[in-house]
C-alpha atoms as a PDB file:
ATOM      1  CA  MET A   1     -25.258  -6.867 -10.214  1.00  0.00           C
ATOM      2  CA  LYS A   2     -22.335  -5.136  -9.328  1.00  0.00           C
ATOM      3  CA  SER A   3     -21.847  -1.416 -10.741  1.00  0.00           C
ATOM      4  CA  ALA A   4     -18.885   0.260 -12.625  1.00  0.00           C
ATOM      5  CA  PHE A   5     -17.381   1.299  -9.805  1.00  0.00           C
ATOM      6  CA  TYR A   6     -17.158  -1.967  -7.924  1.00  0.00           C
ATOM      7  CA  ALA A   7     -16.168  -3.733 -10.742  1.00  0.00           C
ATOM      8  CA  ASP A   8     -13.370  -1.647 -11.599  1.00  0.00           C
ATOM      9  CA  LEU A   9     -12.032  -1.332  -7.627  1.00  0.00           C
ATOM     10  CA  TYR A  10     -11.948  -5.505  -8.461  1.00  0.00           C
ATOM     11  CA  SER A  11     -10.076  -4.719 -11.207  1.00  0.00           C
ATOM     12  CA  VAL A  12      -7.717  -2.621  -9.241  1.00  0.00           C
ATOM     13  CA  ASP A  13      -7.421  -4.814  -6.373  1.00  0.00           C
ATOM     14  CA  THR A  14      -6.695  -7.974  -8.552  1.00  0.00           C
ATOM     15  CA  LEU A  15      -3.807  -5.714 -10.348  1.00  0.00           C
ATOM     16  CA  ARG A  16      -2.718  -4.818  -6.727  1.00  0.00           C
ATOM     17  CA  THR A  17      -2.743  -8.414  -6.047  1.00  0.00           C
ATOM     18  CA  HIS A  18      -0.941  -9.689  -9.350  1.00  0.00           C
ATOM     19  CA  ILE A  19       1.820  -6.577  -8.319  1.00  0.00           C
ATOM     20  CA  GLU A  20       2.183  -8.123  -5.147  1.00  0.00           C
ATOM     21  CA  GLY A  21       2.841 -11.958  -6.462  1.00  0.00           C
ATOM     22  CA  ILE A  22       5.631 -10.547  -8.405  1.00  0.00           C
ATOM     23  CA  ILE A  23       7.519  -8.524  -5.538  1.00  0.00           C
ATOM     24  CA  SER A  24       6.951 -11.865  -3.777  1.00  0.00           C
ATOM     25  CA  ARG A  25       9.019 -13.887  -6.692  1.00  0.00           C
ATOM     26  CA  HIS A  26      11.206 -10.713  -7.368  1.00  0.00           C
ATOM     27  CA  PRO A  27      11.931  -8.489  -4.744  1.00  0.00           C
ATOM     28  CA  GLU A  28      14.278  -6.817  -6.021  1.00  0.00           C
ATOM     29  CA  TRP A  29      11.408  -5.377  -8.807  1.00  0.00           C
ATOM     30  CA  ALA A  30       9.740  -3.616  -5.763  1.00  0.00           C
ATOM     31  CA  PRO A  31      11.252  -0.299  -6.302  1.00  0.00           C
ATOM     32  CA  ASP A  32      10.042  -0.647  -9.740  1.00  0.00           C
ATOM     33  CA  LEU A  33       6.897  -1.261  -9.091  1.00  0.00           C
ATOM     34  CA  ALA A  34       6.184   0.890  -5.910  1.00  0.00           C
ATOM     35  CA  ASN A  35       4.296   3.934  -7.928  1.00  0.00           C
ATOM     36  CA  TYR A  36       2.231   1.407  -9.143  1.00  0.00           C
ATOM     37  CA  ARG A  37       1.382  -0.598  -5.775  1.00  0.00           C
ATOM     38  CA  VAL A  38       0.709   2.818  -4.186  1.00  0.00           C
ATOM     39  CA  GLU A  39      -1.796   3.510  -6.926  1.00  0.00           C
ATOM     40  CA  ALA A  40      -3.787   0.754  -6.575  1.00  0.00           C
ATOM     41  CA  THR A  41      -3.661   0.798  -2.920  1.00  0.00           C
ATOM     42  CA  TRP A  42      -4.941   4.665  -2.392  1.00  0.00           C
ATOM     43  CA  ILE A  43      -7.429   3.031  -5.167  1.00  0.00           C
ATOM     44  CA  VAL A  44      -8.855   0.269  -3.032  1.00  0.00           C
ATOM     45  CA  GLN A  45      -8.576   2.513   0.528  1.00  0.00           C
ATOM     46  CA  ASP A  46      -5.868   0.296   2.232  1.00  0.00           C
ATOM     47  CA  TRP A  47      -4.173   2.689   4.109  1.00  0.00           C
ATOM     48  CA  GLU A  48      -2.268   0.627   6.085  1.00  0.00           C
ATOM     49  CA  SER A  49      -0.548  -1.201   3.155  1.00  0.00           C
ATOM     50  CA  LEU A  50      -0.206   2.197   1.897  1.00  0.00           C
ATOM     51  CA  SER A  51       1.759   3.838   4.856  1.00  0.00           C
ATOM     52  CA  GLN A  52       3.879   0.212   4.578  1.00  0.00           C
ATOM     53  CA  ILE A  53       5.026   1.210   1.099  1.00  0.00           C
ATOM     54  CA  VAL A  54       5.559   4.902   1.474  1.00  0.00           C
ATOM     55  CA  GLU A  55       7.640   3.732   5.037  1.00  0.00           C
ATOM     56  CA  SER A  56       9.681   1.455   2.300  1.00  0.00           C
ATOM     57  CA  GLY A  57      11.654   4.194   1.247  1.00  0.00           C
ATOM     58  CA  ALA A  58      10.132   4.338  -2.218  1.00  0.00           C
ATOM     59  CA  ASP A  59       9.895   7.425  -4.123  1.00  0.00           C
ATOM     60  CA  GLY A  60       8.167   8.918  -7.208  1.00  0.00           C
ATOM     61  CA  PRO A  61       5.156  10.626  -7.937  1.00  0.00           C
ATOM     62  CA  GLU A  62       2.315   8.247  -6.561  1.00  0.00           C
ATOM     63  CA  ILE A  63       4.599   8.089  -3.768  1.00  0.00           C
ATOM     64  CA  SER A  64       5.040  12.086  -3.107  1.00  0.00           C
ATOM     65  CA  LYS A  65       1.078  11.663  -3.668  1.00  0.00           C
ATOM     66  CA  ALA A  66       0.464   8.544  -0.886  1.00  0.00           C
ATOM     67  CA  ARG A  67       2.473  11.079   1.239  1.00  0.00           C
ATOM     68  CA  VAL A  68      -0.265  13.637   1.871  1.00  0.00           C
ATOM     69  CA  LEU A  69      -2.780  11.193   1.424  1.00  0.00           C
ATOM     70  CA  GLN A  70      -1.288   9.065   4.527  1.00  0.00           C
ATOM     71  CA  ALA A  71      -0.968  12.437   6.281  1.00  0.00           C
ATOM     72  CA  ILE A  72      -4.804  13.408   5.935  1.00  0.00           C
ATOM     73  CA  SER A  73      -5.433   9.931   7.195  1.00  0.00           C
ATOM     74  CA  LYS A  74      -3.742   9.896  10.041  1.00  0.00           C
ATOM     75  CA  LYS A  75      -5.024  13.679  10.801  1.00  0.00           C
ATOM     76  CA  ASP A  76      -1.496  14.954  10.711  1.00  0.00           C
ATOM     77  CA  TYR A  77      -2.646  18.683   9.416  1.00  0.00           C
ATOM     78  CA  ASP A  78       0.131  20.495  10.401  1.00  0.00           C
ATOM     79  CA  LYS A  79       2.423  17.994   8.103  1.00  0.00           C
ATOM     80  CA  ILE A  80       0.151  18.504   5.114  1.00  0.00           C
ATOM     81  CA  PRO A  81       1.633  21.978   3.872  1.00  0.00           C
ATOM     82  CA  GLU A  82       5.129  20.639   3.326  1.00  0.00           C
ATOM     83  CA  LEU A  83       4.368  17.340   2.053  1.00  0.00           C
ATOM     84  CA  LEU A  84       1.985  18.740  -0.446  1.00  0.00           C
ATOM     85  CA  LYS A  85       4.955  21.284  -1.227  1.00  0.00           C
ATOM     86  CA  ALA A  86       7.469  18.442  -1.384  1.00  0.00           C
ATOM     87  CA  ALA A  87       5.345  16.853  -4.011  1.00  0.00           C
ATOM     88  CA  ARG A  88       4.490  19.691  -5.937  1.00  0.00           C
ATOM     89  CA  ARG A  89       8.421  20.532  -6.186  1.00  0.00           C
ATOM     90  CA  GLN A  90       9.001  16.667  -7.442  1.00  0.00           C
ATOM     91  CA  ILE A  91       6.551  16.637  -9.847  1.00  0.00           C
ATOM     92  CA  GLY A  92       7.106  19.800 -11.212  1.00  0.00           C
ATOM     93  CA  SER A  93      10.891  19.214 -11.523  1.00  0.00           C
ATOM     94  CA  THR A  94       9.635  17.068 -14.148  1.00  0.00           C
ATOM     95  CA  ILE A  95       8.450  19.578 -16.005  1.00  0.00           C
ATOM     96  CA  SER A  96      11.532  21.964 -16.337  1.00  0.00           C
ATOM     97  CA  ALA A  97      14.137  19.915 -16.504  1.00  0.00           C
ATOM     98  CA  ASN A  98      12.446  17.776 -19.529  1.00  0.00           C
ATOM     99  CA  HIS A  99      11.156  20.759 -21.548  1.00  0.00           C
ATOM    100  CA  ARG A 100       8.960  18.206 -23.701  1.00  0.00           C
ATOM    101  CA  THR A 101       6.059  18.817 -25.086  1.00  0.00           C
ATOM    102  CA  TYR A 102       2.870  19.124 -23.446  1.00  0.00           C
ATOM    103  CA  ALA A 103       1.815  16.272 -24.279  1.00  0.00           C
ATOM    104  CA  ARG A 104       4.615  14.666 -22.572  1.00  0.00           C
ATOM    105  CA  ASN A 105       4.185  16.611 -19.085  1.00  0.00           C
ATOM    106  CA  TYR A 106       0.344  15.863 -19.353  1.00  0.00           C
ATOM    107  CA  PRO A 107       0.969  13.170 -16.595  1.00  0.00           C
ATOM    108  CA  ALA A 108       2.903  15.324 -14.337  1.00  0.00           C
ATOM    109  CA  LEU A 109       0.312  17.860 -14.683  1.00  0.00           C
ATOM    110  CA  LEU A 110      -2.263  15.595 -14.211  1.00  0.00           C
ATOM    111  CA  ASN A 111      -0.485  14.905 -10.944  1.00  0.00           C
ATOM    112  CA  LEU A 112      -0.341  18.195  -9.602  1.00  0.00           C
ATOM    113  CA  HIS A 113      -3.789  18.677 -10.745  1.00  0.00           C
ATOM    114  CA  MET A 114      -4.828  15.949  -8.401  1.00  0.00           C
ATOM    115  CA  LEU A 115      -2.484  17.219  -5.576  1.00  0.00           C
ATOM    116  CA  HIS A 116      -4.272  20.804  -5.825  1.00  0.00           C
ATOM    117  CA  ASP A 117      -7.777  18.543  -5.899  1.00  0.00           C
ATOM    118  CA  LEU A 118      -6.590  16.804  -2.672  1.00  0.00           C
ATOM    119  CA  ASP A 119      -5.539  20.342  -1.103  1.00  0.00           C
ATOM    120  CA  VAL A 120      -8.795  21.960  -1.704  1.00  0.00           C
ATOM    121  CA  ILE A 121     -11.214  19.239  -0.410  1.00  0.00           C
ATOM    122  CA  GLN A 122      -8.770  19.095   2.551  1.00  0.00           C
ATOM    123  CA  SER A 123      -9.157  22.624   3.450  1.00  0.00           C
ATOM    124  CA  THR A 124     -12.531  22.768   2.913  1.00  0.00           C
ATOM    125  CA  SER A 125     -13.091  19.538   5.265  1.00  0.00           C
ATOM    126  CA  ALA A 126     -10.779  22.009   7.763  1.00  0.00           C
ATOM    127  CA  ASP A 127     -12.615  24.939   7.401  1.00  0.00           C
ATOM    128  CA  LEU A 128     -16.455  23.294   7.701  1.00  0.00           C
ATOM    129  CA  ILE A 129     -14.770  21.870  10.938  1.00  0.00           C
ATOM    130  CA  THR A 130     -13.466  24.236  13.003  1.00  0.00           C
ATOM    131  CA  MET A 131     -16.017  26.634  12.105  1.00  0.00           C
ATOM    132  CA  GLN A 132     -15.796  28.575  15.686  1.00  0.00           C
ATOM    133  CA  ASN A 133     -17.018  31.890  15.475  1.00  0.00           C
ATOM    134  CA  ILE A 134     -20.494  32.041  13.455  1.00  0.00           C
ATOM    135  CA  SER A 135     -23.672  31.240  15.153  1.00  0.00           C
ATOM    136  CA  GLU A 136     -25.233  28.001  15.012  1.00  0.00           C
ATOM    137  CA  ALA A 137     -28.015  29.413  13.197  1.00  0.00           C
ATOM    138  CA  ASN A 138     -25.379  30.671  10.431  1.00  0.00           C
ATOM    139  CA  LYS A 139     -23.188  27.286  10.312  1.00  0.00           C
ATOM    140  CA  ASP A 140     -25.989  25.104   7.822  1.00  0.00           C
ATOM    141  CA  VAL A 141     -25.928  28.041   5.659  1.00  0.00           C
ATOM    142  CA  HIS A 142     -21.884  28.662   5.609  1.00  0.00           C
ATOM    143  CA  ARG A 143     -21.881  25.032   5.116  1.00  0.00           C
ATOM    144  CA  ARG A 144     -23.887  24.824   2.282  1.00  0.00           C
ATOM    145  CA  SER A 145     -22.713  27.606   1.127  1.00  0.00           C
ATOM    146  CA  GLN A 146     -18.823  26.186   1.310  1.00  0.00           C
ATOM    147  CA  ILE A 147     -20.111  22.474  -0.270  1.00  0.00           C
ATOM    148  CA  SER A 148     -21.573  24.155  -3.104  1.00  0.00           C
ATOM    149  CA  GLU A 149     -18.503  26.369  -3.827  1.00  0.00           C
ATOM    150  CA  LEU A 150     -16.586  22.940  -3.179  1.00  0.00           C
ATOM    151  CA  LYS A 151     -18.112  21.129  -5.744  1.00  0.00           C
ATOM    152  CA  GLU A 152     -18.209  23.844  -8.562  1.00  0.00           C
ATOM    153  CA  THR A 153     -15.009  24.526  -7.908  1.00  0.00           C
ATOM    154  CA  LEU A 154     -13.881  20.531  -8.442  1.00  0.00           C
ATOM    155  CA  SER A 155     -16.719  20.317 -11.545  1.00  0.00           C
ATOM    156  CA  ASN A 156     -14.700  23.546 -13.118  1.00  0.00           C
ATOM    157  CA  ARG A 157     -11.999  21.510 -12.789  1.00  0.00           C
ATOM    158  CA  LEU A 158     -12.454  18.415 -14.115  1.00  0.00           C
ATOM    159  CA  SER A 159     -14.086  20.336 -16.853  1.00  0.00           C
ATOM    160  CA  THR A 160     -10.561  21.442 -17.532  1.00  0.00           C
ATOM    161  CA  ILE A 161      -9.149  17.500 -18.144  1.00  0.00           C
ATOM    162  CA  SER A 162      -9.048  15.629 -21.400  1.00  0.00           C
ATOM    163  CA  PRO A 163     -12.315  14.148 -21.668  1.00  0.00           C
ATOM    164  CA  SER A 164     -11.055  10.324 -21.822  1.00  0.00           C
ATOM    165  CA  PHE A 165     -11.255   7.789 -18.938  1.00  0.00           C
ATOM    166  CA  LYS A 166      -7.705   7.498 -18.691  1.00  0.00           C
ATOM    167  CA  TYR A 167      -7.285  11.400 -17.395  1.00  0.00           C
ATOM    168  CA  GLN A 168     -10.263  11.804 -15.511  1.00  0.00           C
ATOM    169  CA  GLU A 169     -10.609   8.168 -13.539  1.00  0.00           C
ATOM    170  CA  PRO A 170      -7.393   8.463 -11.746  1.00  0.00           C
ATOM    171  CA  VAL A 171      -8.515  12.496 -10.766  1.00  0.00           C
ATOM    172  CA  LEU A 172     -11.824  10.951  -9.359  1.00  0.00           C
ATOM    173  CA  SER A 173     -10.147   8.004  -7.619  1.00  0.00           C
ATOM    174  CA  MET A 174      -8.424  10.382  -5.732  1.00  0.00           C
ATOM    175  CA  ARG A 175     -10.940  12.649  -4.723  1.00  0.00           C
ATOM    176  CA  ARG A 176     -13.129   9.862  -3.594  1.00  0.00           C
ATOM    177  CA  ALA A 177     -10.321   8.686  -1.274  1.00  0.00           C
ATOM    178  CA  GLY A 178      -9.641  12.473   0.075  1.00  0.00           C
ATOM    179  CA  PHE A 179     -13.084  12.461   0.420  1.00  0.00           C
ATOM    180  CA  ASN A 180     -13.497   9.425   2.269  1.00  0.00           C
ATOM    181  CA  LEU A 181     -10.172  10.242   4.159  1.00  0.00           C
ATOM    182  CA  VAL A 182     -12.212  13.695   5.138  1.00  0.00           C
END
């Protein structure tokens, strides 16, 4: 019996295949479907396809998040801060430019939330890897402390999101992708 997570992955992969089929029949639609393609790609963690989409020149909030994921997957840690800054700028500009209601800005705020979670996951991972000035005896204690703090932070952040599948699932998918990459 499949778990709900694997059933969801199957649905996302089916959607991804459907989008690829549409693009093969209508290549001119590729830029309009790029954000959907890339989101489905990082959810199923197909990093090669993600790189192809990012390098196609497409743009949008999902593409900007994908660039960060791509840098993490390639262990290109020097690029991550600049890519995060560019993604936040792009996503944030839709908020300030439109002066809309909170409900209409919620998707952009959720994208910023996901970028921050990805940054926290990657930063904590980098800190755990580079524990050079800590004795071996204290490394385990430090690791446990860092992981416990990360779990608490992410749990608290998740509790601030609207408690619906529509909003929490993308955040959790981004976290899974981030954890699998680091």
